C-alpha cells in the first residue's frame, strides 16, 4: 500500500495543479473514486473482467535459463500475456467501469506508443462507449499499426500537433479537450501521472500485479516477499503496480529502471530522476526534465512507452525518500536484453520491459535471491524497431 | 496605490484588457506592443509569459508561446525588457503564466522582480487556490501583487464565494467550458451564466474572457461584468499586422473598433 495524503501528495510530490476549469471534473472524481471503486458492486465487475476478459491472474514464470545466467532465482510476472499485450488494460478496465458509474458517455485518452490508446479503445468497444484518443503527430507516424488497431476498435484518433507532437503534447491535448467537455466526458489517464487522484487511482488498479505476485510466490517459494522487484519506469504504472504491496516492506528491494536513451549526458535521454528537477507537469509536482527556465524538455528513448519527461509522483517520492533504487539503461543495452530474453526464454519482450532485464547487469544481488521482473508488455508492437536495429 | 485597484476604483464598466504573449511575434516586440496598447486606449495589459505546455490554451496562444520561446524569450529576458517599462507605460500590467517557469525562477525572486519593474498582478492558471493560500499569498502580498483566479460555468456557487473571498484585484470569468480561442460568439446559455454570476453580488470586480474578439462580443460581455479580456483574437491580429509591417496603426484601429469608437 502506497500512502497518499488527503491533498494527493506522496511526500513532496503530487497534488493537483490544475486550471480552475478542470477543478469540477477532478473534484467529482476525487470525491467519488474511493467509494465507487471499493464497493462490492464495482469490485465484482472489475474482478470478473480481469479474470475472463483480460486473462488474469497472469502467470508468475520461473525463468530457468535466465536464472542460471545471472545466478539468482528469477521469476517473470507475465503482464505481456494480458489481453491487448500489456498491463495497461488493468487500468482501463477499472476506469471504464468507474466512468460508467459516474454516468459518463464519452471517453478521451492520451497515448504515446499507442498501447494505452489500444487498451482504452478496447474497453470502450466492450462497453459501447464513444472513444477519442489523442496522439502526437510524430508518434502516429511511427506507430502506425497501433493507430489502425484503435481505428478498427472504433476509436477516433486525433493528432496532437502542438509542441513536440509526442506523448506530453497528446496529454496536454487530452486535458484541453476535457476542459472543453467537462460534463459528459471521462479522461482515462494511462499512467500514474496527472493531478490527484489519478496517480493513486491508477496505482490501485495496477496493484493487482503485486497482489497476485504475493500469492504466487507463496505457492512457489513458500514466502510472499521476493528479495527484489524490478520494473521499468516511464510514467511508471507497471512499476507502481508491481511495487504496490511491497512498498512498506523494506526488506524487498524495489528497482526502478529508467530509459537512458543514447546516454545520460547525450541530451537524448529519458532518465528523469537523474536529469530532472522538481517541477510541475500535467497537474502534479514531480521530478521533471526541464531547462533552467522551467520549460519542459523533450525526452528520448528508443521505447516510446518510456519517452516521457516526467515520472509519476509516487516514483519521485520513491527516489527522493531512498526507498527505491533507480537504474538507467541505454537504448542499445535494452535492445540487447530484449534479444537475450528472446533467446533464453522464448519471450520477445516489449522494449520498455527489456530495459528492466538489462538492469540485471547493473545491480548487485546474491545467489539465493528471489527476483521478480515485471514483464510489462510483449514485443509484437516493437517488431519494426527490432528489425530496424537489426543486431540479432 | 496598486494600478489594478486604482483602475477598478475609477472605472466601473467597459474595461478592456488585452492579452498577448511576450516575445511574440518577435522577441523585441514586447514593449512596442505595450506602448501601442496604451496609446490605443486599452485599460489593462495582460502579458503572457511563454511556456512549453500551456494546457488551458488553444492553438493560437499555444503557437504564440512556441514562437516566443523559439525567439529566445525567458523570464530573465522579459524582466530585462520590462526594466524601463514604467518610463512610458502607465496602464496596469498583469503577468499571466504557468506555474513551472515561475517556480524554477524562484517565487520570491519572481515577485520581487515583478515589483521592481512595475508589474501589478499575476494570473497563474495552474496555481490552485489551496496552494496559493498556504504557500504563495504572503509572498504575493509582500510585493504588492494582486492575484487573479479564474471561474468557469462549472464552478459551484460555494467555490465562487470562496474564490471571491481570497481574490484581490478582479475575478477572471471564463465565458464557457473551453480553452482559449475555442469558441466565437456569445450564446444565450453563456448570458444566463453571466447573469447568474452578476446576481451573486461578489465583492471583486469581474472581467469576462475566452471567446471575446470584436465589438459585438466585447460589448455583450461588458454588459454583464466590469469589462472583458481579448487574447487569441489579438494574437491573430499581431500575426497579420507583422506581415503588413505596421504594428502600432493596426493595434490602434483594432482597439478603437472593439470599443466602438
XYZ file of C-alpha atoms in Angstrom:
653
model
C 0.000 0.000 0.000
C 1.464 3.300 -1.061
C 0.060 6.065 1.097
C -1.001 9.383 -0.323
C -2.121 12.263 1.888
C -5.521 13.931 1.649
C -4.215 16.510 -0.820
C -2.773 13.860 -3.066
C 0.872 14.210 -2.043
C 3.479 11.494 -1.716
C 5.963 13.367 0.426
C 6.836 16.474 -1.592
C 5.328 15.200 -4.820
C 1.837 15.032 -6.266
C -1.083 17.383 -5.673
C -3.486 18.774 -8.240
C -2.033 21.788 -10.062
C -4.860 22.319 -12.483
C -6.623 25.266 -14.076
C -9.906 26.126 -12.381
C -11.784 24.897 -15.488
C -10.684 21.348 -14.616
C -11.442 21.682 -10.913
C -15.060 20.407 -11.095
C -14.005 17.348 -13.142
C -11.165 16.456 -10.816
C -13.230 17.176 -7.732
C -16.055 14.914 -8.937
C -13.540 12.154 -9.411
C -11.761 12.767 -6.116
C -14.993 12.753 -4.148
C -16.292 9.560 -5.710
C -13.496 7.285 -6.810
C -12.776 5.602 -3.484
C -16.371 4.937 -2.603
C -17.154 3.583 -6.061
C -14.019 1.529 -6.621
C -14.120 -0.116 -3.194
C -17.827 -1.006 -3.440
C -18.722 -4.684 -3.706
C -20.583 -3.984 -6.897
C -17.578 -2.397 -8.608
C -15.137 -4.990 -7.333
C -17.297 -7.826 -8.632
C -17.435 -6.383 -12.137
C -13.747 -5.389 -12.096
C -12.536 -8.788 -10.858
C -14.747 -10.664 -13.259
C -13.483 -8.674 -16.266
C -9.862 -9.017 -15.146
C -10.350 -12.769 -14.971
C -12.432 -13.536 -18.042
C -11.588 -10.655 -20.368
C -8.006 -9.689 -19.511
C -6.982 -13.246 -18.656
C -5.828 -12.787 -15.073
C -4.138 -13.930 -12.987
C -1.152 -13.673 -15.280
C 1.418 -16.417 -14.672
C 4.492 -15.987 -12.499
C 7.013 -17.882 -14.566
C 10.293 -19.247 -13.228
C 12.835 -18.284 -15.866
C 15.304 -21.157 -15.540
C 17.865 -20.273 -18.152
C 17.876 -16.601 -17.229
C 18.320 -17.605 -13.560
C 21.242 -19.783 -14.480
C 22.891 -16.992 -16.431
C 22.631 -14.454 -13.615
C 22.932 -16.740 -10.613
C 19.675 -15.971 -8.836
C 16.094 -17.241 -8.826
C 14.406 -15.059 -11.391
C 10.657 -15.044 -11.931
C 8.814 -13.182 -14.661
C 5.422 -11.643 -13.954
C 3.757 -12.202 -17.302
C 1.801 -8.992 -17.868
C 2.687 -9.449 -21.525
C 0.013 -12.157 -21.601
C -2.782 -9.711 -20.744
C -5.370 -9.067 -23.434
C -4.002 -6.289 -25.725
C -0.437 -7.267 -24.836
C 0.470 -5.238 -21.772
C -0.501 -4.292 -18.221
C -2.183 -1.095 -19.466
C -5.557 -2.806 -19.704
C -5.749 -3.403 -15.914
C -6.200 0.337 -15.523
C -8.513 0.944 -18.468
C -10.892 -1.797 -17.288
C -11.040 -0.145 -13.869
C -11.517 3.364 -15.211
C -14.200 2.457 -17.738
C -16.339 0.835 -15.037
C -15.808 3.927 -12.896
C -16.744 6.196 -15.821
C -19.961 4.268 -16.364
C -20.868 4.524 -12.698
C -20.226 8.273 -12.849
C -22.720 8.445 -15.722
C -20.170 9.487 -18.346
C -20.969 8.954 -22.007
C -17.645 9.641 -23.685
C -14.067 8.607 -23.075
C -10.933 10.508 -24.012
C -7.359 9.318 -23.560
C -3.799 10.207 -24.473
C -1.343 7.737 -25.856
C 2.353 7.674 -26.706
C 3.278 4.378 -28.343
C -0.379 3.542 -28.647
C -0.562 0.769 -26.012
C -2.727 2.757 -23.636
C -4.751 4.037 -26.591
C -5.403 0.486 -27.737
C -6.269 -0.630 -24.186
C -8.698 2.285 -23.925
C -10.258 1.725 -27.351
C -10.659 -1.944 -26.403
C -12.645 -1.357 -23.216
C -14.701 1.368 -24.929
C -15.705 -1.130 -27.591
C -16.510 -3.629 -24.856
C -18.732 -1.140 -23.023
C -20.155 0.557 -26.096
C -18.723 3.965 -25.229
C -17.632 6.706 -27.580
C -13.827 6.937 -27.608
C -11.382 9.604 -28.765
C -7.632 9.103 -28.368
C -5.127 11.966 -28.662
C -1.771 11.001 -30.051
C 1.213 13.105 -31.060
C 1.507 13.538 -34.802
C 5.080 12.220 -34.677
C 4.006 9.133 -32.698
C 1.138 8.475 -35.117
C 3.622 8.257 -37.939
C 5.996 5.908 -36.095
C 3.305 3.687 -34.502
C 1.029 3.195 -37.477
C -0.164 -0.350 -36.595
C -1.461 0.814 -33.202
C -3.248 3.757 -34.826
C -5.041 1.310 -37.072
C -5.774 -1.063 -34.177
C -7.528 1.788 -32.377
C -9.487 2.647 -35.516
C -10.504 -0.976 -36.055
C -11.796 -0.955 -32.481
C -13.961 2.038 -33.356
C -11.975 4.821 -31.698
C -11.281 8.197 -33.232
C -7.572 9.035 -33.220
C -6.806 12.752 -33.188
C -3.278 14.034 -33.845
C -1.726 16.398 -31.310
C 0.049 18.935 -33.468
C 1.458 21.331 -30.887
C 4.891 21.437 -29.256
C 6.990 18.364 -29.872
C 3.975 16.381 -31.165
C 4.609 13.415 -28.834
C 3.202 11.959 -25.595
C 3.405 15.087 -23.458
C 1.587 17.074 -26.126
C -1.039 14.352 -26.509
C -1.577 14.627 -22.737
C -1.884 18.418 -22.989
C -4.411 17.983 -25.768
C -6.498 15.457 -23.838
C -6.572 17.836 -20.847
C -7.682 20.684 -23.114
C -10.448 18.538 -24.563
C -11.554 17.649 -21.048
C -11.794 21.376 -20.294
C -13.959 21.710 -23.406
C -16.208 18.772 -22.419
C -16.419 18.822 -18.648
C -19.764 17.159 -18.031
C -20.289 14.032 -20.116
C -16.647 13.002 -20.618
C -14.216 10.935 -18.553
C -10.495 11.198 -19.200
C -8.690 7.856 -18.819
C -5.088 8.711 -17.996
C -2.802 5.801 -18.805
C -0.118 6.127 -16.164
C 0.442 7.139 -12.546
C 0.728 10.763 -13.637
C -1.613 13.745 -13.740
C -3.440 15.549 -10.955
C -4.613 13.747 -7.811
C -6.495 11.376 -7.674
C -5.164 9.911 -10.933
C -1.748 8.668 -9.744
C -3.279 7.000 -6.714
C -6.238 5.599 -8.629
C -4.148 4.162 -11.455
C -1.715 2.637 -8.923
C -4.656 0.951 -7.185
C -5.927 -0.563 -10.421
C -2.440 -1.784 -11.259
C -1.843 -3.106 -7.745
C -3.421 -6.380 -8.852
C 0.047 -7.183 -10.231
C 1.771 -7.352 -6.838
C -1.350 -8.758 -5.199
C -1.032 -11.791 -7.461
C 2.737 -11.912 -7.098
C 2.397 -12.410 -3.337
C 0.036 -15.351 -3.699
C 2.078 -16.893 -6.483
C 5.372 -16.547 -4.616
C 3.838 -18.079 -1.528
C 2.882 -21.065 -3.592
C 6.228 -21.393 -5.390
C 8.702 -20.201 -2.759
C 6.779 -20.546 0.476
C 7.007 -16.802 1.109
C 5.111 -13.780 -0.148
C 8.078 -11.466 -0.491
C 10.804 -11.651 -3.102
C 14.177 -10.070 -2.393
C 13.953 -7.758 -5.398
C 11.239 -6.485 -7.704
C 12.423 -4.926 -10.956
C 10.240 -2.839 -13.261
C 10.750 -0.249 -15.971
C 9.512 3.294 -15.391
C 8.313 5.896 -17.871
C 5.336 7.472 -16.126
C 5.512 4.342 -14.027
C 2.207 2.483 -13.945
C 3.563 -1.054 -14.253
C 6.196 -0.323 -11.600
C 3.562 1.204 -9.302
C 1.522 -1.981 -9.643
C 4.494 -4.294 -9.122
C 5.804 -2.335 -6.106
C 2.429 -1.554 -4.532
C 2.113 -4.305 -1.934
C 5.847 -4.324 -1.177
C 6.250 -0.630 -0.579
C 6.018 -0.927 3.197
C 8.224 -3.989 3.401
C 11.727 -2.550 3.480
C 13.326 -5.983 3.080
C 12.052 -6.054 -0.507
C 14.345 -4.060 -2.786
C 12.394 -2.053 -5.360
C 14.373 -1.440 -8.529
C 13.005 1.167 -10.947
C 14.587 1.156 -14.379
C 14.548 4.334 -16.434
C 15.476 4.840 -20.062
C 18.868 6.467 -20.530
C 18.270 6.788 -24.290
C 21.529 7.474 -26.079
C 23.257 8.117 -22.749
C 22.731 10.260 -19.681
C 24.843 13.132 -20.923
C 23.885 12.831 -24.591
C 20.950 15.256 -24.395
C 18.862 12.377 -25.756
C 17.639 10.613 -22.658
C 14.539 9.983 -20.574
C 16.185 9.259 -17.219
C 14.037 11.653 -15.232
C 15.360 11.004 -11.731
C 18.942 11.530 -12.871
C 18.303 14.529 -15.095
C 15.155 16.088 -13.692
C 14.438 18.654 -11.019
C 11.224 19.171 -9.063
C 8.665 20.900 -11.230
C 5.041 20.852 -12.284
C 3.765 18.954 -15.289
C 0.303 17.684 -16.202
C -1.147 18.707 -12.877
C 1.328 17.263 -10.429
C 4.527 18.276 -8.722
C 7.136 15.723 -9.631
C 10.627 15.297 -10.996
C 10.754 16.770 -14.436
C 13.272 17.153 -17.226
C 13.367 20.864 -17.909
C 15.541 23.770 -18.927
C 16.837 26.298 -16.400
C 13.871 28.470 -17.360
C 11.419 25.737 -16.431
C 10.471 24.811 -19.991
C 9.800 21.110 -20.396
C 12.495 19.258 -22.307
C 11.640 16.686 -24.937
C 12.985 13.304 -23.818
C 14.341 10.489 -25.926
C 14.107 6.735 -25.610
C 14.049 4.018 -28.241
C 10.985 2.797 -26.381
C 8.016 5.111 -26.924
C 6.449 3.980 -23.653
C 9.354 5.354 -21.605
C 9.659 8.520 -23.662
C 8.184 10.917 -21.071
C 9.880 13.962 -19.476
C 8.312 13.388 -16.054
C 7.701 10.479 -13.727
C 4.725 9.612 -11.543
C 4.852 11.495 -8.212
C 4.831 8.205 -6.329
C 8.115 7.288 -8.001
C 9.570 10.760 -7.455
C 8.910 10.085 -3.778
C 10.336 6.573 -4.033
C 13.507 8.168 -5.375
C 13.585 11.128 -3.003
C 12.973 9.021 0.095
C 15.594 6.466 -0.908
C 13.049 3.626 -0.718
C 13.622 2.718 -4.353
C 16.830 2.079 -6.273
C 16.975 3.753 -9.657
C 18.909 2.409 -12.609
C 19.222 3.902 -16.103
C 19.559 1.677 -19.177
C 20.642 2.903 -22.596
C 18.816 2.095 -25.839
C 21.488 -0.298 -27.041
C 21.649 -2.267 -23.784
C 17.866 -2.531 -23.680
C 17.740 -3.915 -27.222
C 20.398 -6.487 -26.359
C 18.441 -7.511 -23.271
C 15.363 -7.954 -25.451
C 17.247 -10.353 -27.691
C 18.729 -12.108 -24.650
C 15.286 -12.819 -23.208
C 14.023 -13.952 -26.600
C 16.887 -16.448 -26.907
C 16.939 -17.660 -23.299
C 13.243 -17.953 -22.561
C 11.459 -17.764 -25.900
C 9.764 -14.493 -24.984
C 10.153 -11.354 -27.085
C 9.562 -8.501 -24.644
C 8.313 -5.013 -25.341
C 11.317 -2.703 -25.479
C 10.022 -0.927 -22.359
C 10.199 -4.207 -20.440
C 13.562 -5.079 -21.994
C 15.022 -2.163 -20.004
C 14.073 -3.973 -16.779
C 16.023 -7.065 -17.862
C 19.107 -5.066 -18.712
C 19.170 -3.795 -15.131
C 20.349 -7.279 -14.092
C 23.759 -6.278 -15.457
C 23.932 -3.193 -13.256
C 22.660 -4.223 -9.849
C 24.192 -6.428 -7.206
C 22.311 -9.365 -5.716
C 23.002 -12.665 -4.010
C 22.896 -16.135 -5.448
C 19.915 -17.155 -3.286
C 17.917 -14.020 -4.041
C 14.424 -14.348 -5.430
C 13.954 -11.692 -8.092
C 10.672 -10.823 -9.803
C 10.910 -8.878 -13.048
C 7.686 -7.326 -14.209
C 7.435 -8.261 -17.874
C 5.017 -5.440 -18.593
C 4.372 -5.997 -22.278
C 5.080 -8.137 -25.293
C 7.278 -7.193 -28.192
C 4.868 -7.604 -31.086
C 4.330 -3.850 -31.315
C 8.108 -3.333 -31.420
C 8.978 -5.704 -34.236
C 9.713 -2.826 -36.555
C 12.139 -1.312 -34.022
C 13.835 -4.668 -33.508
C 14.118 -5.114 -37.275
C 15.475 -1.611 -37.809
C 18.020 -2.132 -35.049
C 18.872 -5.394 -36.772
C 21.633 -6.616 -34.489
C 20.404 -10.175 -33.894
C -1.880 52.616 -4.911
C -1.743 49.420 -6.982
C -2.689 50.298 -10.554
C -5.251 47.481 -10.739
C -7.014 48.756 -7.622
C -6.954 52.280 -8.969
C -8.371 51.276 -12.328
C -11.335 49.454 -10.813
C -11.897 52.332 -8.411
C -12.016 54.889 -11.214
C -13.678 52.855 -13.953
C -16.715 50.659 -13.374
C -17.563 49.428 -16.849
C -16.286 48.643 -20.347
C -12.817 47.843 -19.098
C -10.783 46.331 -21.913
C -7.918 44.013 -21.047
C -5.669 42.773 -23.824
C -3.549 39.612 -23.630
C -0.519 38.988 -25.732
C 2.491 36.705 -25.426
C 5.755 38.404 -24.512
C 8.374 37.996 -27.219
C 5.805 37.482 -29.957
C 5.715 37.943 -32.950
C 9.344 38.952 -32.473
C 11.499 38.984 -29.378
C 11.786 42.762 -29.097
C 8.114 43.465 -29.855
C 7.073 43.286 -26.193
C 7.472 46.949 -25.278
C 6.375 48.436 -28.625
C 3.126 46.431 -28.383
C 2.573 47.599 -24.802
C 3.117 51.205 -25.824
C 0.746 50.824 -28.753
C -1.908 49.326 -26.449
C -1.607 52.253 -24.055
C -1.832 54.761 -26.877
C -4.781 52.959 -28.451
C -6.844 53.096 -25.265
C -6.703 49.614 -23.723
C -7.204 49.563 -19.948
C -5.125 46.575 -18.817
C -2.185 44.763 -20.372
C -2.069 41.041 -19.690
C 1.407 39.933 -20.562
C 1.757 36.237 -21.334
C 4.921 34.527 -20.113
C 5.510 31.766 -22.685
C 5.544 28.129 -21.586
C 6.188 24.873 -23.416
C 2.985 23.216 -22.154
C 0.131 25.739 -21.792
C -2.754 23.362 -21.018
C -5.501 25.979 -20.724
C -4.757 27.497 -24.105
C -5.970 26.753 -27.605
C -3.858 26.504 -30.756
C -3.489 30.264 -31.361
C -1.927 31.037 -27.979
C -0.008 27.734 -27.938
C 1.641 28.688 -31.211
C 2.487 32.159 -29.962
C 4.083 30.558 -26.872
C 6.139 28.186 -29.016
C 7.254 31.026 -31.269
C 8.151 33.313 -28.386
C 10.289 30.559 -26.850
C 11.974 29.970 -30.195
C 12.602 33.717 -30.346
C 14.531 33.370 -27.093
C 12.012 34.672 -24.581
C 12.589 33.723 -20.948
C 11.790 35.296 -17.592
C 15.292 36.776 -17.439
C 14.865 38.294 -20.862
C 11.380 39.538 -20.046
C 12.437 41.334 -16.871
C 15.285 42.887 -18.847
C 12.787 44.188 -21.421
C 10.442 45.462 -18.733
C 13.137 47.242 -16.734
C 12.248 50.639 -18.171
C 8.575 49.907 -18.819
C 7.317 52.422 -16.287
C 9.072 55.305 -18.014
C 6.287 55.494 -20.554
C 3.611 52.941 -19.657
C 1.074 53.783 -17.004
C -1.516 51.024 -17.569
C -1.879 48.199 -15.055
C 0.244 45.259 -16.169
C -0.585 41.681 -15.249
C 1.799 38.799 -15.871
C -0.021 35.651 -16.971
C 1.966 32.459 -16.975
C 2.051 28.843 -15.882
C 3.477 27.824 -12.557
C 6.570 25.822 -13.509
C 8.727 28.612 -15.004
C 7.859 30.786 -12.004
C 8.794 28.036 -9.547
C 12.112 27.436 -11.310
C 12.900 31.145 -11.321
C 12.101 31.229 -7.609
C 8.800 32.539 -6.259
C 10.256 35.242 -4.080
C 12.769 36.375 -6.680
C 9.992 36.425 -9.278
C 7.687 38.540 -7.122
C 10.479 40.914 -6.209
C 11.374 41.393 -9.878
C 7.716 41.965 -10.756
C 7.530 44.708 -8.165
C 10.812 46.258 -9.316
C 9.747 46.584 -12.951
C 6.209 47.621 -12.088
C 4.043 44.552 -12.670
C 0.803 44.901 -10.706
C -0.738 41.469 -10.670
C -0.498 37.809 -11.634
C -2.642 35.199 -13.300
C -1.273 31.681 -12.852
C -3.989 29.332 -14.090
C -2.453 26.139 -12.729
C -1.849 27.527 -9.243
C -4.720 26.059 -7.212
C -6.427 28.178 -4.576
C -5.412 25.886 -1.725
C -1.712 26.074 -2.606
C -1.984 29.797 -3.202
C -3.356 30.398 0.276
C -0.881 28.151 2.056
C 2.320 28.873 0.126
C 2.075 31.897 -2.156
C -0.285 34.538 -0.834
C 2.111 36.021 1.717
C 4.850 36.468 -0.868
C 2.486 37.978 -3.448
C 1.200 40.375 -0.776
C 4.671 41.303 0.389
C 5.495 42.556 -3.094
C 2.143 44.241 -3.692
C 0.993 41.813 -6.371
C -2.715 41.164 -6.933
C -3.695 37.587 -7.684
C -6.483 36.719 -10.083
C -8.416 33.456 -10.030
C -10.472 32.037 -12.846
C -14.038 30.762 -12.600
C -15.950 28.842 -15.272
C -19.626 27.946 -15.884
C -18.980 24.695 -13.979
C -17.599 26.399 -10.864
C -20.017 25.831 -7.991
C -21.542 28.750 -6.098
C -19.721 27.791 -2.904
C -16.434 27.665 -4.734
C -17.080 31.066 -6.345
C -17.764 32.563 -2.906
C -14.523 31.029 -1.653
C -12.607 32.387 -4.651
C -14.180 35.807 -4.147
C -13.037 35.761 -0.533
C -9.429 35.043 -1.490
C -9.231 37.257 -4.584
C -7.853 40.715 -4.743
C -7.882 42.729 -7.926
C -10.542 41.029 -10.010
C -12.102 37.679 -10.913
C -11.478 36.269 -14.381
C -14.714 34.768 -15.682
C -14.050 32.139 -18.313
C -17.017 32.603 -20.627
C -17.676 28.962 -21.473
C -16.392 25.479 -20.812
C -13.419 25.858 -23.102
C -9.782 26.609 -23.621
C -8.781 29.972 -25.091
C -9.766 30.813 -28.635
C -12.084 27.818 -28.922
C -15.457 29.430 -29.489
C -16.755 32.559 -31.116
C -19.927 34.474 -30.412
C -21.861 34.518 -27.155
C -24.794 32.154 -26.713
C -27.933 32.539 -24.634
C -26.574 29.849 -22.312
C -23.497 31.954 -21.669
C -25.619 35.027 -20.971
C -27.613 33.022 -18.419
C -24.298 32.173 -16.731
C -23.138 35.817 -16.852
C -26.421 36.894 -15.236
C -26.186 34.216 -12.588
C -22.760 35.471 -11.534
C -23.834 39.114 -11.798
C -26.625 38.434 -9.303
C -24.241 36.899 -6.770
C -23.080 40.321 -5.636
C -19.413 39.384 -5.413
C -17.046 41.780 -3.709
C -14.454 41.654 -6.514
C -14.953 43.156 -9.953
C -15.258 40.694 -12.846
C -13.772 40.573 -16.313
C -15.045 38.084 -18.879
C -12.567 36.335 -21.134
C -12.340 33.477 -23.697
C -14.295 33.914 -26.939
C -14.173 37.740 -26.916
C -12.883 39.028 -30.237
C -14.710 42.085 -31.546
C -17.034 44.965 -30.696
C -20.100 42.755 -30.591
C -18.726 40.137 -28.184
C -16.925 42.790 -26.125
C -19.963 44.979 -25.618
C -22.212 41.990 -24.876
C -19.784 40.656 -22.255
C -19.197 44.114 -20.806
C -22.924 44.424 -20.082
C -22.674 41.623 -17.543
C -19.340 42.441 -15.944
C -16.890 45.295 -15.498
C -15.306 44.549 -18.801
C -13.736 41.838 -20.889
C -10.456 40.305 -21.977
C -9.284 39.642 -25.519
C -6.461 37.171 -26.167
C -6.444 34.856 -29.171
C -8.083 37.404 -31.497
C -5.377 39.918 -30.620
C -2.643 37.329 -31.225
C -4.123 36.667 -34.658
C -4.144 40.399 -35.304
C -0.465 40.669 -34.354
C 0.388 37.878 -36.759
C -1.392 39.746 -39.536
C -0.006 43.135 -38.547
C 3.521 41.802 -38.661
C 3.028 40.823 -42.268
C 1.819 44.314 -43.039
C 4.743 45.671 -41.061
C 2.845 48.310 -39.119
C 2.120 47.262 -35.547
C 1.043 50.489 -33.908
C -1.510 51.574 -36.527
C -3.124 48.149 -36.746
C -3.383 47.908 -32.952
C -4.913 51.373 -32.656
C -7.592 50.787 -35.259
C -8.426 47.347 -33.763
C -8.802 48.678 -30.202
C -10.943 51.565 -31.404
C -13.153 49.168 -33.354
C -13.559 46.860 -30.351
C -14.546 49.797 -28.169
C -16.935 51.063 -30.842
C -15.179 54.397 -31.179
